[in-house]
Coordinates of C-alpha atoms and ligand atoms in Angstrom, one line a residue:
Chain A
M1 CA 33.5 -3.9 -22.9
F2 CA 34.8 -6.0 -21.3
K3 CA 33.2 -4.8 -18.3
F4 CA 30.2 -6.1 -20.0
L5 CA 31.7 -9.2 -20.9
K6 CA 32.3 -9.7 -16.9
V7 CA 28.7 -9.9 -16.0
L8 CA 27.9 -12.0 -19.1
V9 CA 29.3 -14.1 -17.5
K10 CA 28.7 -14.1 -14.1
N11 CA 24.6 -14.2 -16.1
I12 CA 25.8 -17.5 -17.2
L13 CA 26.9 -18.7 -14.6
Q14 CA 24.2 -18.5 -12.9
G15 CA 21.9 -19.8 -15.1
P16 CA 18.6 -19.1 -16.0
A17 CA 16.5 -15.9 -14.2
T18 CA 13.4 -17.7 -15.3
E19 CA 10.7 -20.0 -13.7
A20 CA 10.4 -23.3 -15.3
F21 CA 6.4 -22.3 -15.0
P22 CA 4.2 -24.7 -16.1
L23 CA 6.8 -27.9 -15.4
Q24 CA 7.2 -26.3 -12.2
P25 CA 4.9 -23.6 -10.2
A26 CA 5.3 -20.0 -9.9
K27 CA 6.0 -17.8 -7.2
T28 CA 3.6 -16.4 -5.4
P29 CA 3.7 -13.9 -3.1
D30 CA 0.7 -13.4 -0.2
R31 CA -0.7 -10.6 -1.1
F32 CA -1.0 -10.8 -5.5
R33 CA -3.5 -9.6 -6.3
G34 CA -5.8 -12.6 -7.9
R35 CA -9.2 -13.2 -8.1
V36 CA -11.9 -12.3 -6.1
T37 CA -14.1 -14.5 -3.9
L38 CA -16.6 -13.5 -1.6
N39 CA -17.9 -15.0 1.3
P40 CA -21.3 -15.2 1.8
D41 CA -21.8 -16.0 4.8
L42 CA -20.1 -12.4 6.0
C43 CA -22.3 -10.3 3.4
V44 CA -24.6 -7.8 4.5
G45 CA -26.3 -6.3 0.8
C46 CA -24.7 -2.8 1.3
G47 CA -23.7 -2.7 -1.9
I48 CA -20.6 -0.5 -1.2
C49 CA -18.3 -3.0 -3.7
S50 CA -20.0 -2.6 -6.5
H51 CA -20.8 1.1 -6.0
V52 CA -17.2 1.6 -6.1
C53 CA -16.1 -1.6 -8.1
S54 CA -14.2 0.4 -11.6
G55 CA -14.7 -2.8 -13.6
D56 CA -18.4 -2.8 -13.1
A57 CA -18.2 -6.2 -12.3
I58 CA -20.6 -7.0 -9.6
R59 CA -23.7 -6.9 -10.0
I60 CA -26.1 -6.8 -6.4
I61 CA -29.8 -7.4 -7.3
P62 CA -33.2 -8.8 -5.0
N63 CA -35.0 -11.3 -6.1
E64 CA -38.3 -11.4 -6.9
E65 CA -39.8 -12.7 -3.4
K66 CA -37.9 -10.5 -2.2
T67 CA -36.4 -13.1 -0.2
G68 CA -32.9 -13.2 -0.6
Y69 CA -30.2 -11.1 -3.4
H70 CA -28.5 -12.6 -6.1
Y71 CA -25.0 -11.7 -5.9
T72 CA -22.2 -12.0 -8.5
V73 CA -19.2 -11.0 -9.8
W74 CA -17.3 -11.1 -13.3
Y75 CA -13.7 -12.5 -13.5
N76 CA -13.4 -11.2 -16.9
S77 CA -14.8 -7.5 -15.7
C78 CA -12.2 -6.9 -13.1
C79 CA -9.4 -5.3 -13.1
L80 CA -8.1 -7.0 -10.4
C81 CA -7.8 -3.3 -8.1
G82 CA -9.1 -4.4 -5.0
S83 CA -10.9 -1.0 -4.3
C84 CA -14.5 -3.5 -3.1
T85 CA -11.9 -5.1 -0.7
Y86 CA -10.5 -2.9 0.8
Y87 CA -13.7 -0.9 1.2
C88 CA -16.9 -3.9 2.4
P89 CA -16.9 -2.9 5.9
T90 CA -17.3 -7.3 6.8
K91 CA -14.3 -8.1 4.2
A92 CA -17.1 -10.2 2.8
I93 CA -15.2 -10.0 -0.3
T94 CA -11.3 -10.3 -0.6
M95 CA -8.8 -11.6 -3.7
T96 CA -7.2 -14.7 -3.8
N97 CA -3.3 -15.2 -5.0
N98 CA -5.1 -17.4 -7.4
W99 CA -3.9 -15.8 -11.2
H100 CA -4.9 -18.9 -13.2
N101 CA -7.7 -16.3 -15.3
S102 CA -6.9 -18.8 -18.7
H103 CA -10.3 -20.1 -20.2
K104 CA -11.2 -21.6 -23.4
Q105 CA -13.9 -18.6 -25.4
D106 CA -16.7 -21.1 -24.5
D107 CA -16.5 -21.1 -21.3
K108 CA -16.4 -16.9 -21.3
F109 CA -20.5 -16.6 -19.8
K110 CA -18.9 -19.0 -17.0
M111 CA -16.1 -17.4 -15.6
A112 CA -17.9 -15.5 -12.9
E113 CA -18.5 -16.0 -8.9
H114 CA -22.8 -16.4 -7.9
H115 CA -24.0 -16.4 -4.7
F116 CA -27.6 -16.5 -3.6
I117 CA -27.7 -14.8 -0.2
P118 CA -31.2 -15.2 1.7
Y119 CA -33.0 -12.6 4.3
L120 CA -33.0 -13.7 8.0
K121 CA -36.2 -11.7 9.4
C122 CA -36.0 -9.2 12.2
D123 CA -36.6 -11.0 15.7
G124 CA -37.6 -7.9 17.2
C125 CA -40.3 -6.6 13.8
G126 CA -39.8 -8.6 10.5
A127 CA -38.5 -6.9 8.4
P128 CA -35.4 -9.0 6.2
I129 CA -32.1 -8.6 7.3
R130 CA -29.0 -9.7 6.5
L131 CA -27.1 -11.0 10.0
L132 CA -24.5 -8.6 11.4
P133 CA -21.7 -10.1 10.8
P134 CA -20.7 -11.0 14.7
H135 CA -17.0 -9.9 14.2
L136 CA -18.1 -6.7 13.5
A137 CA -20.8 -6.6 16.3
T138 CA -17.8 -7.2 18.3
R139 CA -16.3 -4.1 17.1
I140 CA -18.9 -1.7 17.2
Y141 CA -20.6 -3.1 20.4
A142 CA -17.7 -3.4 22.7
H143 CA -18.0 -0.2 24.9
S144 CA -22.0 -1.0 25.0
P145 CA -23.5 -3.8 28.0
V146 CA -26.2 -5.2 25.1
D147 CA -25.5 -9.0 24.4
I148 CA -24.6 -9.3 21.3
E149 CA -26.3 -12.9 20.2
K150 CA -29.5 -11.1 20.2
I151 CA -28.4 -8.0 18.6
I152 CA -27.0 -9.3 15.4
R153 CA -30.6 -11.2 14.5
L154 CA -32.1 -7.0 14.9
C155 CA -32.5 -5.3 12.0
P156 CA -30.8 -1.3 12.4
S157 CA -34.1 0.7 14.3
C158 CA -34.5 -2.3 16.3
R159 CA -31.0 -2.9 17.7
Q160 CA -31.4 1.1 18.8
I161 CA -34.1 0.0 20.4
A162 CA -32.5 -2.1 22.3
T163 CA -29.6 -0.7 23.0
A164 CA -30.9 2.1 24.2
E165 CA -33.6 -0.7 26.2
R166 CA -30.6 -1.8 27.7
Q167 CA -29.2 0.9 29.1
G168 CA -31.6 1.9 30.3
E169 CA -32.1 -0.8 32.7
L170 CA -28.6 -0.3 33.9
N171 CA -29.0 3.0 34.9
E172 CA -31.8 1.9 36.6
S173 CA -30.0 -0.9 38.7
N174 CA -26.7 0.9 38.7
P175 CA -27.9 4.6 39.8
E176 CA -24.6 6.2 39.8
Chain B
M1 CA 38.0 4.8 -62.6
E2 CA 35.8 7.0 -63.4
T3 CA 33.5 8.4 -59.2
K4 CA 30.2 9.5 -60.2
Q5 CA 29.0 11.7 -57.7
H6 CA 26.5 10.4 -55.3
E7 CA 22.5 12.9 -55.9
T8 CA 21.8 12.9 -52.0
K9 CA 17.7 12.6 -53.2
S10 CA 15.3 14.4 -50.9
F11 CA 12.1 12.0 -50.2
S12 CA 9.9 11.3 -48.0
L13 CA 9.5 8.8 -45.6
P14 CA 6.7 7.4 -43.5
L15 CA 7.7 5.3 -40.1
G16 CA 5.2 4.1 -38.2
P17 CA 2.4 4.0 -36.6
I18 CA 3.1 0.1 -36.3
H19 CA 7.4 -0.1 -36.4
V20 CA 9.6 -2.3 -35.0
A21 CA 11.8 0.0 -32.7
L22 CA 8.5 2.1 -31.5
E23 CA 7.1 0.7 -28.4
E24 CA 3.8 2.1 -29.0
P25 CA 1.9 3.8 -31.8
M26 CA 3.2 6.6 -33.4
Y27 CA 3.4 8.4 -36.9
F28 CA 6.1 10.4 -38.3
K29 CA 6.7 11.9 -41.8
L30 CA 10.4 12.1 -42.0
E31 CA 12.0 14.6 -45.5
L32 CA 14.8 13.4 -45.7
E33 CA 17.7 14.5 -47.9
G34 CA 20.1 10.7 -48.5
E35 CA 20.7 10.4 -45.1
R36 CA 19.8 13.4 -43.1
V37 CA 16.0 13.9 -41.8
K38 CA 16.0 17.7 -42.9
H39 CA 12.2 17.6 -40.8
V40 CA 9.4 15.8 -38.9
D41 CA 5.7 15.8 -39.4
I42 CA 4.1 13.9 -36.2
T43 CA 1.0 13.5 -36.2
S44 CA -0.3 11.9 -33.1
G45 CA -3.7 10.3 -31.8
H46 CA -3.6 6.1 -33.0
V47 CA -4.1 5.3 -29.0
H48 CA -7.3 7.9 -27.5
R49 CA -9.5 6.4 -25.6
G50 CA -12.0 9.4 -24.1
M51 CA -10.6 8.9 -21.0
E52 CA -10.9 12.7 -18.9
L53 CA -14.9 12.3 -20.4
L54 CA -14.6 9.0 -18.6
A55 CA -14.4 10.3 -15.3
T56 CA -16.7 12.3 -15.5
K57 CA -19.0 9.0 -15.5
R58 CA -16.8 7.6 -12.9
N59 CA -17.5 9.0 -8.7
F60 CA -14.8 9.4 -7.3
F61 CA -13.5 6.0 -6.0
Q62 CA -13.5 4.3 -9.4
N63 CA -11.3 7.2 -10.8
V64 CA -8.0 6.7 -8.7
V65 CA -8.4 2.9 -10.4
L66 CA -9.7 4.9 -13.7
T67 CA -5.7 7.2 -13.5
E68 CA -3.8 4.2 -12.6
R69 CA -4.6 2.6 -16.0
V70 CA -4.0 5.6 -18.2
C71 CA -0.6 4.8 -18.6
S72 CA 1.7 1.6 -16.8
L73 CA 5.1 3.2 -16.6
C74 CA 3.8 6.3 -14.6
S75 CA 1.0 4.4 -12.9
N76 CA 1.4 5.2 -9.6
S77 CA 2.1 8.9 -10.0
H78 CA -1.4 9.0 -11.6
P79 CA -3.5 8.1 -9.4
L80 CA -1.3 9.8 -6.3
T81 CA -1.9 13.1 -8.4
Y82 CA -5.3 12.8 -9.0
C83 CA -5.4 12.0 -5.0
L84 CA -3.8 15.2 -4.3
A85 CA -5.9 17.5 -6.3
V86 CA -9.0 15.8 -5.0
E87 CA -7.3 16.6 -1.6
N88 CA -6.6 20.0 -1.7
L89 CA -10.3 20.8 -2.4
A90 CA -12.0 19.4 0.2
G91 CA -9.5 19.9 2.4
I92 CA -8.2 17.0 4.1
Q93 CA -5.2 16.4 5.9
V94 CA -3.2 13.0 4.9
S95 CA -1.0 11.6 8.1
P96 CA 2.5 11.9 7.9
K97 CA 2.3 8.3 7.7
A98 CA 0.6 7.5 4.3
Q99 CA 2.3 11.3 2.6
A100 CA 6.0 8.7 3.6
L101 CA 3.9 5.3 2.2
R102 CA 3.2 7.2 -1.0
V103 CA 6.1 8.6 -1.7
L104 CA 8.0 5.5 -1.3
A105 CA 5.0 3.3 -4.1
E106 CA 6.9 6.5 -6.2
E107 CA 10.4 5.8 -6.0
I108 CA 9.8 2.4 -6.6
K109 CA 8.0 3.0 -9.7
R110 CA 10.4 5.4 -10.2
T111 CA 13.9 3.2 -10.0
A112 CA 12.1 0.4 -12.9
S113 CA 9.9 3.4 -14.8
H114 CA 13.8 4.8 -15.4
L115 CA 15.6 1.4 -15.9
F116 CA 13.3 0.2 -18.5
N117 CA 13.6 3.4 -20.9
V118 CA 17.1 2.4 -20.4
A119 CA 17.2 -1.0 -20.9
I120 CA 14.7 0.6 -24.6
L121 CA 18.1 2.2 -25.0
A122 CA 20.1 -0.7 -25.3
H123 CA 17.2 -2.5 -27.4
I124 CA 17.0 -0.3 -30.0
I125 CA 21.4 0.3 -31.2
G126 CA 21.6 -3.8 -30.8
Y127 CA 23.1 -4.4 -27.8
K128 CA 19.9 -7.9 -26.8
S129 CA 22.5 -9.0 -24.7
L130 CA 22.7 -5.5 -22.4
F131 CA 18.7 -4.9 -22.8
M132 CA 18.3 -8.8 -20.8
H133 CA 20.4 -7.7 -18.0
V134 CA 18.8 -4.4 -17.2
M135 CA 15.7 -5.8 -17.9
E136 CA 16.7 -8.6 -15.4
V137 CA 18.0 -6.3 -12.5
R138 CA 14.9 -4.0 -13.1
E139 CA 12.8 -7.7 -12.5
I140 CA 13.9 -7.1 -8.8
M141 CA 12.2 -4.1 -9.0
Q142 CA 9.3 -6.2 -9.8
D143 CA 9.0 -8.5 -7.9
V144 CA 9.0 -5.9 -4.9
K145 CA 6.2 -4.3 -6.2
E146 CA 4.4 -7.5 -6.5
T147 CA 5.2 -8.9 -3.7
V148 CA 4.7 -5.6 -1.3
Y149 CA 1.3 -4.1 -3.8
G150 CA 0.5 -7.4 -4.8
N151 CA 0.7 -6.5 -8.7
R152 CA 3.7 -5.7 -11.1
M153 CA 2.7 -3.0 -12.1
D154 CA -0.9 -0.8 -10.7
L155 CA 0.2 -0.7 -7.4
A156 CA -3.4 0.5 -6.3
A157 CA -1.0 2.3 -3.0
N158 CA -3.7 6.1 -3.1
C159 CA -6.5 6.1 -1.8
I160 CA -7.8 10.0 -1.6
G161 CA -6.6 10.7 2.1
G162 CA -4.6 7.8 2.1
V163 CA -2.9 4.4 1.7
K164 CA -5.0 1.2 0.6
Y165 CA -1.6 -0.6 2.2
S166 CA 1.2 -0.7 4.4
V167 CA 4.2 -2.4 4.9
N168 CA 5.2 -4.7 8.0
L169 CA 8.9 -5.7 9.4
E170 CA 9.1 -8.6 7.3
L171 CA 8.6 -7.3 3.7
I172 CA 10.5 -4.0 4.3
E173 CA 13.6 -6.5 5.3
F174 CA 12.7 -7.7 2.0
I175 CA 12.8 -4.4 0.3
E176 CA 16.3 -3.7 2.4
K177 CA 17.8 -6.6 0.5
S178 CA 16.6 -6.7 -2.6
L179 CA 17.8 -3.1 -2.2
V180 CA 21.5 -3.8 -1.5
R181 CA 21.3 -5.7 -5.4
T182 CA 19.3 -3.2 -6.9
E183 CA 21.8 -1.1 -6.1
K184 CA 25.0 -2.7 -6.7
H185 CA 23.7 -4.1 -10.1
I186 CA 23.1 -0.1 -11.5
K187 CA 26.5 1.1 -10.0
E188 CA 28.3 -1.9 -12.7
I189 CA 25.2 -0.8 -15.1
I190 CA 26.4 3.0 -14.4
D191 CA 30.1 2.5 -15.3
I192 CA 29.1 0.2 -18.7
Y193 CA 26.7 2.9 -19.8
A194 CA 28.7 5.6 -19.2
T195 CA 32.7 3.7 -20.8
D196 CA 31.3 1.2 -22.9
K197 CA 32.2 2.5 -27.3
M198 CA 29.5 0.5 -28.5
I199 CA 27.0 3.0 -25.9
L200 CA 29.4 6.4 -26.6
R201 CA 29.5 5.8 -30.5
R202 CA 26.2 5.6 -31.0
T203 CA 24.7 8.2 -28.4
T204 CA 26.6 11.4 -27.3
N205 CA 25.7 14.3 -29.6
V206 CA 22.5 12.6 -31.3
G207 CA 19.5 14.4 -30.7
R208 CA 21.4 17.1 -29.2
I209 CA 18.9 20.2 -27.4
S210 CA 19.9 23.4 -26.0
A211 CA 19.4 24.7 -22.4
E212 CA 17.3 27.2 -24.3
D213 CA 15.6 25.3 -26.1
V214 CA 13.8 23.0 -23.4
I215 CA 13.2 26.4 -21.0
K216 CA 11.9 27.2 -24.4
Y217 CA 9.6 24.1 -25.1
G218 CA 8.8 23.6 -22.1
L219 CA 9.9 20.4 -21.4
V220 CA 10.6 18.4 -17.9
G221 CA 11.3 15.4 -16.0
P222 CA 15.6 13.2 -17.3
V223 CA 15.2 15.2 -20.3
A224 CA 14.7 19.4 -18.8
R225 CA 17.8 17.6 -17.0
G226 CA 20.0 16.2 -19.5
S227 CA 20.7 20.0 -20.6
N228 CA 21.3 21.0 -17.6
V229 CA 18.8 22.7 -17.0
R230 CA 17.3 22.9 -13.4
I231 CA 13.5 21.5 -12.2
D232 CA 11.8 18.5 -10.6
T233 CA 8.8 18.9 -8.9
R234 CA 10.2 16.9 -5.8
K235 CA 12.6 20.1 -5.5
T236 CA 11.2 23.0 -7.2
A237 CA 7.8 22.6 -5.3
P238 CA 8.0 20.3 -3.0
Y239 CA 4.4 17.9 -2.1
L240 CA 4.3 14.7 0.4
I241 CA 7.4 14.1 2.6
Y242 CA 10.4 15.2 -0.3
D243 CA 11.1 18.4 1.7
Q244 CA 12.3 16.6 4.4
L245 CA 13.6 14.4 2.8
D246 CA 18.0 14.2 1.2
F247 CA 18.3 13.6 -2.0
D248 CA 20.4 15.5 -5.1
M249 CA 18.7 17.2 -8.4
I250 CA 20.5 14.9 -11.4
T251 CA 21.6 17.0 -14.3
E252 CA 23.9 16.4 -17.1
T253 CA 24.5 19.3 -18.9
G254 CA 25.8 17.2 -22.7
C255 CA 22.1 17.7 -23.8
D256 CA 21.8 14.5 -25.6
V257 CA 20.5 10.9 -25.8
H258 CA 23.6 9.5 -23.9
S259 CA 23.1 12.5 -20.6
R260 CA 19.0 11.8 -20.7
A261 CA 20.1 8.2 -20.2
M262 CA 22.9 9.0 -17.2
V263 CA 20.4 11.0 -15.9
R264 CA 17.9 8.8 -16.0
L265 CA 20.2 5.7 -14.1
R266 CA 21.7 7.8 -11.8
E267 CA 17.9 9.4 -10.9
T268 CA 17.6 5.1 -9.9
L269 CA 20.2 5.8 -7.1
E270 CA 18.5 8.8 -5.5
S271 CA 15.3 6.7 -5.9
I272 CA 16.8 4.4 -3.8
K273 CA 18.4 6.5 -1.0
I274 CA 14.9 8.0 -0.4
I275 CA 13.4 4.2 -0.3
K276 CA 16.3 3.7 2.3
Q277 CA 15.3 7.2 4.5
I278 CA 11.8 6.3 4.4
I279 CA 12.2 2.0 5.4
R280 CA 14.1 2.6 7.9
N281 CA 12.0 6.4 9.6
I282 CA 8.0 4.8 8.7
P283 CA 6.2 7.5 10.5
E284 CA 3.3 6.2 13.2
G285 CA 0.0 7.2 12.8
E286 CA -3.7 6.1 11.0
L287 CA -3.2 4.5 6.8
N288 CA -6.2 7.1 5.7
T289 CA -8.7 9.6 7.0
L290 CA -12.7 10.0 7.3
L291 CA -13.6 11.0 3.9
P292 CA -16.0 14.6 4.1
H293 CA -17.8 15.7 1.6
I294 CA -16.1 16.8 -1.1
P295 CA -18.2 20.0 -2.0
A296 CA -18.5 21.8 -5.7
G297 CA -14.8 23.5 -5.9
E298 CA -11.8 23.0 -8.8
A299 CA -8.1 22.3 -7.3
M300 CA -5.2 21.5 -8.9
A301 CA -2.0 19.4 -8.0
R302 CA 1.0 18.3 -9.7
S303 CA 3.9 16.1 -9.3
E304 CA 7.5 14.5 -10.7
A305 CA 6.3 12.1 -12.4
P306 CA 9.3 9.4 -13.3
R307 CA 8.7 11.1 -17.6
G308 CA 8.1 14.5 -16.1
E309 CA 5.4 17.3 -13.8
L310 CA 2.6 15.6 -14.3
F311 CA -0.9 18.0 -13.9
Y312 CA -3.7 17.2 -12.6
Y313 CA -6.9 19.5 -13.0
V314 CA -10.6 18.3 -10.8
R315 CA -13.8 20.3 -11.2
T316 CA -16.7 19.5 -8.9
D317 CA -20.7 20.4 -8.5
G318 CA -20.8 18.5 -4.6
T319 CA -21.8 15.1 -6.3
D320 CA -19.3 12.1 -6.3
M321 CA -18.7 12.7 -9.4
P322 CA -16.4 15.0 -11.1
L323 CA -17.3 17.8 -13.5
R324 CA -14.3 18.2 -15.0
L325 CA -11.1 16.0 -14.4
K326 CA -7.6 17.0 -16.8
W327 CA -4.3 16.5 -16.5
R328 CA -1.2 17.4 -18.5
V329 CA 1.5 14.6 -18.8
P330 CA 5.4 15.5 -19.3
S331 CA 6.0 13.7 -22.8
Y332 CA 3.0 16.0 -24.5
M333 CA 5.4 19.0 -24.1
N334 CA 8.4 16.5 -24.2
W335 CA 7.6 15.5 -27.7
D336 CA 6.7 18.6 -29.5
A337 CA 10.7 19.0 -29.5
L338 CA 11.5 16.2 -31.4
E339 CA 11.1 18.0 -34.3
V340 CA 14.2 19.9 -32.6
M341 CA 16.3 17.3 -31.6
M342 CA 15.7 15.2 -34.9
K343 CA 17.6 18.3 -36.7
D344 CA 19.7 16.9 -39.2
C345 CA 20.6 13.4 -37.6
E346 CA 21.0 10.3 -38.9
V347 CA 17.8 7.7 -40.1
A348 CA 19.2 4.8 -37.6
D349 CA 18.7 7.3 -34.9
V350 CA 15.6 8.4 -35.2
S351 CA 14.1 6.1 -32.8
L352 CA 16.9 6.2 -30.7
I353 CA 16.3 10.0 -29.5
V354 CA 12.1 9.1 -29.9
N355 CA 13.2 7.1 -27.1
S356 CA 15.4 9.3 -25.4
I357 CA 12.0 11.2 -24.5
D358 CA 11.0 8.2 -22.4
P359 CA 7.9 8.8 -24.4
C360 CA 4.6 7.7 -23.0
V361 CA 2.2 7.3 -25.7
S362 CA -0.4 6.1 -24.1
C363 CA -0.6 8.9 -21.3
T364 CA -0.5 11.4 -24.0
E365 CA -3.6 11.1 -26.3
R366 CA -5.4 8.9 -22.8
Ligands
SF4_401 S1 -19.0 -8.0 -0.5 FE1 -19.6 -6.3 1.5 S2 -19.6 -4.5 0.1 FE2 -20.3 -5.9 -1.3 S3 -22.0 -6.6 -0.8 FE3 -21.5 -7.4 0.9 S4 -21.0 -6.9 2.5 FE4 -21.0 -5.1 0.9
SF4_402 S1 -11.5 -5.5 -7.4 FE1 -11.9 -3.9 -8.2 S2 -12.6 -5.1 -10.3 FE2 -12.9 -6.7 -9.2 S3 -14.8 -7.3 -8.2 FE3 -13.5 -6.1 -6.6 S4 -13.9 -4.1 -6.8 FE4 -14.2 -4.0 -9.2

């Protein structure tokens, strides 16, 4: 009993162990997995995030005219697992450290992030595409002599042809 | 003066499924003679969620997250063992770095889980201030989890083929500092649990189970080790890099509630020893491997969860969903032995004995 009294006194002298939230801010680590958010500029619509999403929180639906797609992520279905962020090839979907998810019952259907993400036209064949994010293109074509600015505006097939053509030109001008 | 001899009456007493002393729903029908328990009937199934069926409706990625939600206290052991089973099936080699980081997550979880259980012991015997203190010490580990992994319970550390996280120098320093604090406190707590009169009076010679019965009932984890039965999957069938680490298997000889609590407390120090070895020496390498196609077949994997041996079986048919996913959790065997432990105990000790097997109802009934 005396051993514990010593601990007790130490704890009393140390003061409260809890944080005074909401009177003071609560400490939140940088890595905290809070509400998800999408950067629509980086999303290429590949659907990997919704494939791995265990909460079934992500919906990706093309519009009727096929000029783009609706991207919705429901905060209340999300179980904050972080799989979407981990597997997203462009890191368009990320997790913030915002954990303030409480809301009124009436607002439950507003607890979502929605984006309409338009397709571009491929510069080569006109097929609907999403821009290949430049930071990804620089990595993919790091050892390839292509013009990144041009290549990101092409669909995958046109990109293949453009890369081959550029390589061919180079081989001709520099047979070694 | 005439003293009337009290007749000891037999009656049955229902306990649960909702009861203040039980953390999770379980239903006990106790046959009593006076204050003594003569027979127990255990009814389970109150929180059955159909998770094994759910697992066959989800793809391999989604199941990592689903298995992490089987139980909150062993929430890292489930996805880890699931991943090990799938990796065995597909012949995936996990890099030494990823293996080290997997062990790191396991041991951080084990420390927090064991501290939680011994805290609840203090709570049940009415030693509230000690309960608060142990929970506060556990909070240091919770902060480590939140800072390193981003969540207090579900670490999301594992994925098929490796791990999803890494630690930088700053985080290693933070873990190290937290370990120093935890270790100091745990040593103090061990001393209190080993010598405090109130704790000793309530827990020694209560809920006894002999080593023979442990083997007969197939008990695992700290419950078995508390009766001096040396089983620990980390030692007896090493997985990941456990065979390269220096730590001891903790056993006690008291066979009672107190021994089980002491095993858990002393094991936290071993876990801290393991964490220290890992963070000082994280191998170089990849965190993850490219996923091959997961072929049709079947495989299993075992690991030592905080409550004992955890077993996963997976059968696939070449698609991206398992045909069958089955797991056997340590609490399943352990709670069957409650009838031995509770034989002839006092009614007041029932919840203490239940807590001593560290039951996890949510994973047993899933
Ligand atoms: S958020 Fe990422 S994973 Fe999801 S569709 Fe967009 S690019 Fe693909
Ligand atoms: S964090 Fe998990 S549950 Fe939430 S949207 Fe991403 S994948 Fe889905």
